[in-house]
Amino acid sequence: MAGRGEPPEGTPEGLPGGGDDEYRSVVFDESFVRAARLQEFSAQERMREHARAVRSRPSWSLRASSKPAVALVLLLLIAFSTAIYMGIRHPYQPPSTSHPEPLRMTVIPLAPQGPVPGGDAEQLFAHSPAAQFRIGGSGINLPSATKTAHFSEAQVMNALSIAKDYLVKSSLDPDVLAGGPVHQIRVLLDPDLMSQFDQSVAAPVDDGRHSATGWLVRFDPAKVVLADPQIRVQGSMSYAESGPDALDVATDYVFVYALHPAGNGPHTTDASLFTVRRELHFRLDREDLRLNRTELQASTVEAGPQACSADVAAQLRPLLAGERASAQGPAGTDPYATGPVPEAVCGTLATGAQPSPVAG
C-alpha cells in the first residue's frame, strides 16, 4: 500500500523520491545549455518555419578559437625579446655619483721684446702668423667623431660640440670680452664647479684656482676695445675615453684680437694685435652629455703682449701700439706666507709671433 500522500503508482520519475535520485547531483546551468550543439526551436519558430524540433548551433573549432590566443602569445614573445635586446644594446647606466675636482689653472703673461707694433688692423693681420687663420667660430673645427668602446658616435659628437660651445662663448663673445655677463658660460659647467666659477668672477685671485682669466677671455673696456670684430682662430681638438663612464676632450687654440685704446672711435690706424693661447681639458660623463654641460679640469693660458708684472687674475691687460714692457719682472713670492702660492710666471713673446711694423 502506498504511503500517505503518495500516488498509487508511486512517485513519478524525475520527482524527488523517484528513480532518478542518483542523477540529482547533475545540474545543467545556463552557460552549459547555451553551449549545447543542439538547441530546441521555440513553438513560434516551428509553426512559422515548419522546422525541425531542434537545430544545430555553430561550434567554435579549435583552430578558430585558438587564433586570438596565438596572437597574444606572439605579442608577448615579441615584447619580451625587445626588452632583452634593448637591455643588452643599451644597458642601464646609473647616474655618476663622483664630483669633479676644482679647476686647475695657469695664466702666463707674455712680454714683448720691444715696442708693440701698431697700424691698420687688416694690415697687421696680413703680416702676422694669423694671416691664414679662420675667423671666429669657423676656426674651431671639430674632429671626425667615431664611436668608442663605451660611447656612441652621437655621444662623442655631443661632447665635442659642448667643448666648442664653451670656447666660442668664453673666447669670442663680444659682451664677455668687454667684461659683460657670463651666465651663458656658467650654465655650461657642472653644478659642482659653479661655486668656484662664481668666486673667480666676483673676487678673482691669482692662486691657481680663482682667476677669472682661467675660465674666459676678458679685457678692461675702459682701456681697450676691439679694433676689428673678426677674431682670428686656429687650433686643434681631440678626444678619448677616460674610462667606461666619461669622455675627455682636449683643446688647444690660439685667438688673435685686434685692439686699440678705448675712446678712439671707429678708426683702427693705431690698432695692435693681442694673442691668447688657451689649452683646456674637459671631462664629460653620461649625465653631462645628457644635460649639455661639462667639467673643466685644467686651463693653461698664455697671452701677450703684457707686462710680466701685470695682475691678470681679473682681466688680461694688453700692451697697445707703441708701448713697451717694463723691466720689472713678476711679483716676488714670500716663502713664509701661508695659503695658496701665486702663479708668478711670465714668458717672452717670441718675435715671430708679433706682426712686422706696418706704416699707418
Tab-separated table of C-alpha atoms in Angstrom:
chain	number	residue	atom	x	y	z
A	1	MET	CA	0.000	0.000	0.000
A	2	ALA	CA	1.236	3.381	-0.923
A	3	GLY	CA	2.316	5.631	1.835
A	4	ARG	CA	0.365	8.642	2.902
A	5	GLY	CA	0.465	11.397	0.339
A	6	GLU	CA	1.998	9.234	-2.384
A	7	PRO	CA	0.184	8.385	-5.650
A	8	PRO	CA	-0.999	4.834	-6.058
A	9	GLU	CA	1.582	4.202	-8.761
A	10	GLY	CA	4.384	5.600	-6.645
A	11	THR	CA	6.438	8.683	-7.122
A	12	PRO	CA	6.787	9.640	-10.798
A	13	GLU	CA	10.180	9.549	-12.330
A	14	GLY	CA	12.073	12.800	-12.221
A	15	LEU	CA	10.465	13.908	-8.950
A	16	PRO	CA	12.011	13.654	-5.525
A	17	GLY	CA	11.919	10.139	-4.389
A	18	GLY	CA	11.700	8.804	-7.957
A	19	GLY	CA	14.099	6.591	-9.815
A	20	ASP	CA	16.413	9.464	-10.823
A	21	ASP	CA	17.783	10.131	-7.357
A	22	GLU	CA	21.216	9.017	-8.492
A	23	TYR	CA	21.348	11.902	-11.078
A	24	ARG	CA	20.159	14.523	-8.639
A	25	SER	CA	23.693	15.967	-8.315
A	26	VAL	CA	23.920	16.702	-12.041
A	27	VAL	CA	22.978	20.345	-12.628
A	28	PHE	CA	22.889	21.990	-16.050
A	29	ASP	CA	23.478	25.711	-15.674
A	30	GLU	CA	22.533	28.323	-18.254
A	31	SER	CA	26.001	28.574	-19.807
A	32	PHE	CA	26.043	24.804	-20.364
A	33	VAL	CA	22.632	24.866	-22.019
A	34	ARG	CA	23.553	27.760	-24.289
A	35	ALA	CA	26.719	25.980	-25.355
A	36	ALA	CA	24.841	22.836	-26.431
A	37	ARG	CA	25.329	21.732	-30.051
A	38	LEU	CA	21.583	21.101	-30.391
A	39	GLN	CA	19.030	23.669	-29.449
A	40	GLU	CA	15.248	23.322	-29.496
A	41	PHE	CA	13.303	25.720	-31.685
A	42	SER	CA	10.655	27.750	-29.970
A	43	ALA	CA	6.986	26.971	-30.650
A	44	GLN	CA	6.600	30.064	-32.828
A	45	GLU	CA	9.682	29.148	-34.869
A	46	ARG	CA	8.299	25.641	-35.506
A	47	MET	CA	4.906	26.978	-36.608
A	48	ARG	CA	6.460	29.689	-38.840
A	49	GLU	CA	9.217	27.714	-40.443
A	50	HIS	CA	7.891	24.175	-40.175
A	51	ALA	CA	11.322	23.444	-38.956
A	52	ARG	CA	12.681	20.523	-37.090
A	53	ALA	CA	12.286	20.380	-33.380
A	54	VAL	CA	15.926	21.111	-32.884
A	55	ARG	CA	18.665	22.994	-34.720
A	56	SER	CA	22.417	22.778	-34.674
A	57	ARG	CA	24.339	25.692	-33.149
A	58	PRO	CA	27.586	26.827	-34.734
A	59	SER	CA	30.562	25.472	-32.921
A	60	TRP	CA	33.959	27.058	-32.456
A	61	SER	CA	36.612	24.952	-33.980
A	62	LEU	CA	39.888	24.538	-32.186
A	63	ARG	CA	41.646	26.402	-34.991
A	64	ALA	CA	39.313	29.462	-34.851
A	65	SER	CA	39.234	29.728	-31.064
A	66	SER	CA	42.998	29.475	-30.792
A	67	LYS	CA	43.837	32.365	-33.156
A	68	PRO	CA	43.487	35.161	-30.545
A	69	ALA	CA	45.496	33.129	-28.057
A	70	VAL	CA	48.254	32.511	-30.583
A	71	ALA	CA	48.352	36.211	-31.492
A	72	LEU	CA	48.568	37.181	-27.817
A	73	VAL	CA	51.413	34.742	-27.214
A	74	LEU	CA	53.298	36.101	-30.224
A	75	LEU	CA	52.882	39.690	-28.997
A	76	LEU	CA	54.168	38.734	-25.573
A	77	LEU	CA	57.171	36.972	-27.097
A	78	ILE	CA	57.982	39.982	-29.286
A	79	ALA	CA	57.723	42.395	-26.341
A	80	PHE	CA	59.877	40.161	-24.155
A	81	SER	CA	62.523	39.755	-26.882
A	82	THR	CA	62.599	43.506	-27.487
A	83	ALA	CA	63.099	44.207	-23.795
A	84	ILE	CA	66.001	41.752	-23.650
A	85	TYR	CA	67.598	43.232	-26.788
A	86	MET	CA	67.313	46.814	-25.538
A	87	GLY	CA	68.761	45.792	-22.191
A	88	ILE	CA	71.800	44.291	-23.923
A	89	ARG	CA	72.164	47.003	-26.568
A	90	HIS	CA	71.616	49.948	-24.243
A	91	PRO	CA	72.243	48.758	-20.697
A	92	TYR	CA	71.070	50.979	-17.914
A	93	GLN	CA	73.777	53.312	-16.765
A	94	PRO	CA	73.330	54.595	-13.230
A	95	PRO	CA	73.988	58.316	-12.865
A	96	SER	CA	77.518	59.212	-11.854
A	97	THR	CA	77.963	60.000	-8.185
A	98	SER	CA	81.523	61.344	-8.466
A	99	HIS	CA	82.220	65.045	-8.018
A	100	PRO	CA	84.643	66.945	-10.265
A	101	GLU	CA	87.848	68.311	-8.860
A	102	PRO	CA	88.246	72.126	-8.799
A	103	LEU	CA	89.620	73.632	-11.984
A	104	ARG	CA	93.421	73.933	-12.032
A	105	MET	CA	94.571	76.985	-13.971
A	106	THR	CA	97.720	78.810	-15.008
A	107	VAL	CA	97.710	82.248	-16.644
A	108	ILE	CA	101.070	83.326	-18.129
A	109	PRO	CA	101.696	86.878	-19.399
A	110	LEU	CA	103.949	87.113	-22.457
A	111	ALA	CA	106.137	90.215	-22.508
A	112	PRO	CA	107.249	91.773	-25.833
A	113	GLN	CA	110.942	92.247	-26.572
A	114	GLY	CA	110.433	95.751	-27.952
A	115	PRO	CA	107.690	98.272	-28.636
A	116	VAL	CA	104.349	96.812	-29.692
A	117	PRO	CA	103.808	97.246	-33.481
A	118	GLY	CA	100.749	99.242	-34.486
A	119	GLY	CA	98.839	100.181	-37.606
A	120	ASP	CA	95.766	99.212	-39.576
A	121	ALA	CA	94.149	96.074	-38.159
A	122	GLU	CA	93.722	94.367	-41.517
A	123	GLN	CA	97.342	95.006	-42.459
A	124	LEU	CA	98.546	93.796	-39.086
A	125	PHE	CA	96.701	90.529	-39.562
A	126	ALA	CA	98.071	90.144	-43.099
A	127	HIS	CA	101.674	90.457	-41.876
A	128	SER	CA	101.288	88.146	-38.877
A	129	PRO	CA	101.193	84.359	-38.382
A	130	ALA	CA	97.395	84.776	-38.106
A	131	ALA	CA	97.124	85.676	-41.805
A	132	GLN	CA	95.877	82.180	-42.645
A	133	PHE	CA	93.709	81.737	-39.566
A	134	ARG	CA	89.965	81.407	-39.915
A	135	ILE	CA	87.534	83.915	-38.481
A	136	GLY	CA	85.538	83.343	-35.317
A	137	GLY	CA	83.828	80.027	-34.605
A	138	SER	CA	84.710	78.701	-38.075
A	139	GLY	CA	88.288	78.352	-36.800
A	140	ILE	CA	87.158	75.807	-34.196
A	141	ASN	CA	86.846	72.705	-36.342
A	142	LEU	CA	85.573	69.500	-34.795
A	143	PRO	CA	87.493	66.289	-35.489
A	144	SER	CA	85.732	63.328	-37.050
A	145	ALA	CA	83.632	61.613	-34.414
A	146	THR	CA	83.651	57.826	-34.215
A	147	LYS	CA	82.211	55.558	-31.574
A	148	THR	CA	84.429	54.378	-28.751
A	149	ALA	CA	84.280	51.240	-26.652
A	150	HIS	CA	81.562	52.674	-24.394
A	151	PHE	CA	80.168	55.714	-26.231
A	152	SER	CA	78.257	56.028	-29.491
A	153	GLU	CA	79.242	58.310	-32.340
A	154	ALA	CA	76.393	60.661	-31.411
A	155	GLN	CA	77.631	60.910	-27.821
A	156	VAL	CA	81.175	61.688	-28.971
A	157	MET	CA	79.895	64.393	-31.324
A	158	ASN	CA	77.834	65.860	-28.491
A	159	ALA	CA	80.927	66.041	-26.262
A	160	LEU	CA	82.917	67.832	-28.982
A	161	SER	CA	80.058	70.267	-29.619
A	162	ILE	CA	79.806	71.155	-25.926
A	163	ALA	CA	83.545	71.876	-25.803
A	164	LYS	CA	83.290	74.087	-28.898
A	165	ASP	CA	80.303	75.905	-27.435
A	166	TYR	CA	82.331	76.672	-24.319
A	167	LEU	CA	85.258	78.002	-26.370
A	168	VAL	CA	83.031	80.210	-28.512
A	169	LYS	CA	81.171	81.723	-25.579
A	170	SER	CA	84.256	82.244	-23.410
A	171	SER	CA	86.669	83.476	-26.112
A	172	LEU	CA	84.658	85.122	-28.893
A	173	ASP	CA	81.523	86.675	-27.394
A	174	PRO	CA	81.931	90.497	-27.572
A	175	ASP	CA	79.976	91.032	-24.345
A	176	VAL	CA	82.175	88.591	-22.419
A	177	LEU	CA	85.347	90.141	-23.872
A	178	ALA	CA	84.175	93.541	-22.635
A	179	GLY	CA	83.566	92.333	-19.084
A	180	GLY	CA	79.819	91.745	-19.520
A	181	PRO	CA	77.509	88.972	-18.265
A	182	VAL	CA	78.913	85.449	-18.116
A	183	HIS	CA	75.721	83.476	-17.464
A	184	GLN	CA	75.941	81.711	-20.838
A	185	ILE	CA	79.307	80.277	-19.785
A	186	ARG	CA	78.217	79.347	-16.271
A	187	VAL	CA	75.291	77.202	-17.461
A	188	LEU	CA	77.703	75.015	-19.446
A	189	LEU	CA	79.531	73.967	-16.277
A	190	ASP	CA	78.843	71.052	-13.970
A	191	PRO	CA	76.950	72.399	-10.905
A	192	ASP	CA	79.828	71.351	-8.629
A	193	LEU	CA	82.086	73.879	-10.426
A	194	MET	CA	79.696	76.812	-10.322
A	195	SER	CA	80.751	77.989	-6.866
A	196	GLN	CA	84.399	78.127	-7.924
A	197	PHE	CA	83.423	79.924	-11.135
A	198	ASP	CA	81.300	82.478	-9.267
A	199	GLN	CA	84.095	83.227	-6.801
A	200	SER	CA	86.609	83.576	-9.640
A	201	VAL	CA	84.447	86.119	-11.448
A	202	ALA	CA	83.312	88.081	-8.392
A	203	ALA	CA	86.611	88.128	-6.448
A	204	PRO	CA	89.449	86.902	-8.688
A	205	VAL	CA	92.717	85.876	-7.035
A	206	ASP	CA	95.922	84.676	-8.689
A	207	ASP	CA	96.101	81.448	-6.691
A	208	GLY	CA	95.833	78.859	-9.437
A	209	ARG	CA	92.166	78.272	-8.644
A	210	HIS	CA	90.275	81.562	-8.799
A	211	SER	CA	91.492	83.645	-11.748
A	212	ALA	CA	88.634	84.802	-13.933
A	213	THR	CA	91.000	84.631	-16.900
A	214	GLY	CA	91.408	80.914	-16.328
A	215	TRP	CA	87.755	80.492	-17.297
A	216	LEU	CA	87.364	83.109	-20.029
A	217	VAL	CA	88.979	85.916	-22.041
A	218	ARG	CA	88.180	89.366	-20.674
A	219	PHE	CA	89.559	92.893	-21.126
A	220	ASP	CA	89.001	96.167	-19.319
A	221	PRO	CA	86.516	98.019	-21.588
A	222	ALA	CA	87.637	101.348	-20.119
A	223	LYS	CA	91.103	100.811	-21.562
A	224	VAL	CA	90.848	98.683	-24.702
A	225	VAL	CA	88.199	97.786	-27.289
A	226	LEU	CA	88.132	95.613	-30.381
A	227	ALA	CA	89.503	97.358	-33.448
A	228	ASP	CA	88.197	94.540	-35.657
A	229	PRO	CA	85.292	92.252	-34.661
A	230	GLN	CA	86.718	89.451	-36.818
A	231	ILE	CA	88.830	87.488	-34.357
A	232	ARG	CA	91.289	85.051	-35.932
A	233	VAL	CA	91.285	81.489	-34.611
A	234	GLN	CA	93.294	78.322	-35.205
A	235	GLY	CA	93.972	75.175	-33.208
A	236	SER	CA	93.029	71.567	-32.636
A	237	MET	CA	90.684	69.371	-30.631
A	238	SER	CA	90.918	65.696	-29.673
A	239	TYR	CA	89.002	63.202	-27.558
A	240	ALA	CA	89.484	59.903	-25.757
A	241	GLU	CA	87.754	57.774	-23.162
A	242	SER	CA	88.906	58.287	-19.596
A	243	GLY	CA	87.004	55.151	-18.604
A	244	PRO	CA	83.691	53.435	-19.323
A	245	ASP	CA	81.739	56.357	-17.880
A	246	ALA	CA	83.417	59.518	-19.243
A	247	LEU	CA	84.978	61.175	-22.264
A	248	ASP	CA	87.945	63.561	-22.180
A	249	VAL	CA	88.181	66.394	-24.706
A	250	ALA	CA	91.452	68.332	-25.078
A	251	THR	CA	91.515	71.663	-26.925
A	252	ASP	CA	94.460	73.862	-27.913
A	253	TYR	CA	93.512	77.074	-29.746
A	254	VAL	CA	95.102	80.425	-30.500
A	255	PHE	CA	92.896	83.526	-30.610
A	256	VAL	CA	94.243	86.745	-32.117
A	257	TYR	CA	92.448	90.027	-31.353
A	258	ALA	CA	92.965	93.447	-32.952
A	259	LEU	CA	92.717	96.078	-30.199
A	260	HIS	CA	93.053	99.819	-29.842
A	261	PRO	CA	92.707	102.218	-26.900
A	262	ALA	CA	89.172	102.876	-25.699
A	263	GLY	CA	87.645	106.165	-26.822
A	264	ASN	CA	89.488	106.353	-30.159
A	265	GLY	CA	86.357	105.973	-32.255
A	266	PRO	CA	85.921	103.587	-35.183
A	267	HIS	CA	89.306	104.160	-36.865
A	268	THR	CA	91.901	101.401	-36.496
A	269	THR	CA	95.140	103.135	-37.542
A	270	ASP	CA	96.566	102.654	-34.050
A	271	ALA	CA	95.478	99.049	-33.638
A	272	SER	CA	97.720	96.319	-32.293
A	273	LEU	CA	97.375	92.566	-32.126
A	274	PHE	CA	96.904	90.581	-28.927
A	275	THR	CA	97.366	86.809	-28.898
A	276	VAL	CA	95.815	84.353	-26.443
A	277	ARG	CA	96.608	80.642	-26.463
A	278	ARG	CA	94.173	78.537	-24.447
A	279	GLU	CA	94.741	74.878	-23.604
A	280	LEU	CA	91.628	73.464	-21.958
A	281	HIS	CA	90.849	69.947	-20.785
A	282	PHE	CA	87.226	68.898	-20.441
A	283	ARG	CA	85.684	65.810	-18.894
A	284	LEU	CA	82.118	64.784	-19.721
A	285	ASP	CA	80.333	61.901	-18.027
A	286	ARG	CA	76.992	60.497	-19.198
A	287	GLU	CA	74.986	62.928	-17.091
A	288	ASP	CA	76.961	65.859	-18.537
A	289	LEU	CA	76.234	64.639	-22.046
A	290	ARG	CA	72.541	64.316	-21.269
A	291	LEU	CA	72.325	67.827	-19.804
A	292	ASN	CA	74.739	69.540	-22.256
A	293	ARG	CA	77.281	70.614	-19.660
A	294	THR	CA	80.934	69.881	-18.912
A	295	GLU	CA	83.598	69.612	-16.240
A	296	LEU	CA	86.533	71.921	-16.953
A	297	GLN	CA	89.529	70.203	-15.351
A	298	ALA	CA	92.589	72.206	-16.432
A	299	SER	CA	93.231	75.558	-18.099
A	300	THR	CA	96.545	76.974	-19.291
A	301	VAL	CA	96.555	80.461	-20.808
A	302	GLU	CA	99.455	82.282	-22.460
A	303	ALA	CA	98.602	85.842	-23.505
A	304	GLY	CA	100.562	88.841	-24.770
A	305	PRO	CA	101.896	91.371	-25.216
A	306	GLN	CA	101.585	92.105	-21.482
A	307	ALA	CA	103.933	93.211	-18.757
A	308	CYS	CA	105.279	90.478	-16.515
A	309	SER	CA	104.132	92.476	-13.519
A	310	ALA	CA	100.539	92.741	-14.777
A	311	ASP	CA	97.835	91.417	-12.499
A	312	VAL	CA	95.918	89.183	-14.888
A	313	ALA	CA	93.657	87.399	-12.417
A	314	ALA	CA	90.624	89.561	-13.174
A	315	GLN	CA	91.367	90.750	-16.728
A	316	LEU	CA	94.015	90.448	-19.392
A	317	ARG	CA	95.948	93.715	-19.669
A	318	PRO	CA	97.287	94.174	-23.215
A	319	LEU	CA	100.143	96.499	-24.080
A	320	LEU	CA	98.935	98.577	-27.022
A	321	ALA	CA	100.661	100.035	-30.078
A	322	GLY	CA	103.976	101.701	-29.217
A	323	GLU	CA	104.061	100.517	-25.597
A	324	ARG	CA	106.897	98.542	-24.050
A	325	ALA	CA	107.042	96.085	-21.224
A	326	SER	CA	108.749	97.406	-18.124
A	327	ALA	CA	111.944	95.789	-16.920
A	328	GLN	CA	110.171	94.747	-13.761
A	329	GLY	CA	109.607	91.013	-13.567
A	330	PRO	CA	106.763	89.148	-11.923
A	331	ALA	CA	105.888	89.852	-8.309
A	332	GLY	CA	108.004	88.021	-5.742
A	333	THR	CA	106.756	85.252	-3.521
A	334	ASP	CA	107.019	85.324	0.268
A	335	PRO	CA	108.210	81.836	1.354
A	336	TYR	CA	106.925	82.480	4.892
A	337	ALA	CA	103.399	83.329	3.775
A	338	THR	CA	100.668	80.756	4.190
A	339	GLY	CA	97.877	79.982	1.784
A	340	PRO	CA	97.921	79.257	-1.949
A	341	VAL	CA	101.099	80.081	-3.804
A	342	PRO	CA	100.505	82.690	-6.539
A	343	GLU	CA	101.283	81.715	-10.108
A	344	ALA	CA	104.224	84.100	-10.564
A	345	VAL	CA	105.063	83.020	-14.103
A	346	CYS	CA	105.994	85.147	-17.112
A	347	GLY	CA	107.180	84.374	-20.622
A	348	THR	CA	108.677	86.248	-23.544
A	349	LEU	CA	106.572	86.912	-26.615
A	350	ALA	CA	108.592	85.476	-29.499
A	351	THR	CA	109.481	87.892	-32.281
A	352	GLY	CA	107.854	85.644	-34.864
A	353	ALA	CA	104.540	85.882	-33.008
A	354	GLN	CA	104.446	89.667	-33.457
A	355	PRO	CA	103.496	91.305	-36.744
A	356	SER	CA	106.070	93.309	-38.628
A	357	PRO	CA	105.690	97.059	-38.132
A	358	VAL	CA	103.196	98.471	-40.624
A	359	ALA	CA	103.057	102.080	-41.662
A	360	GLY	CA	99.815	103.726	-40.689
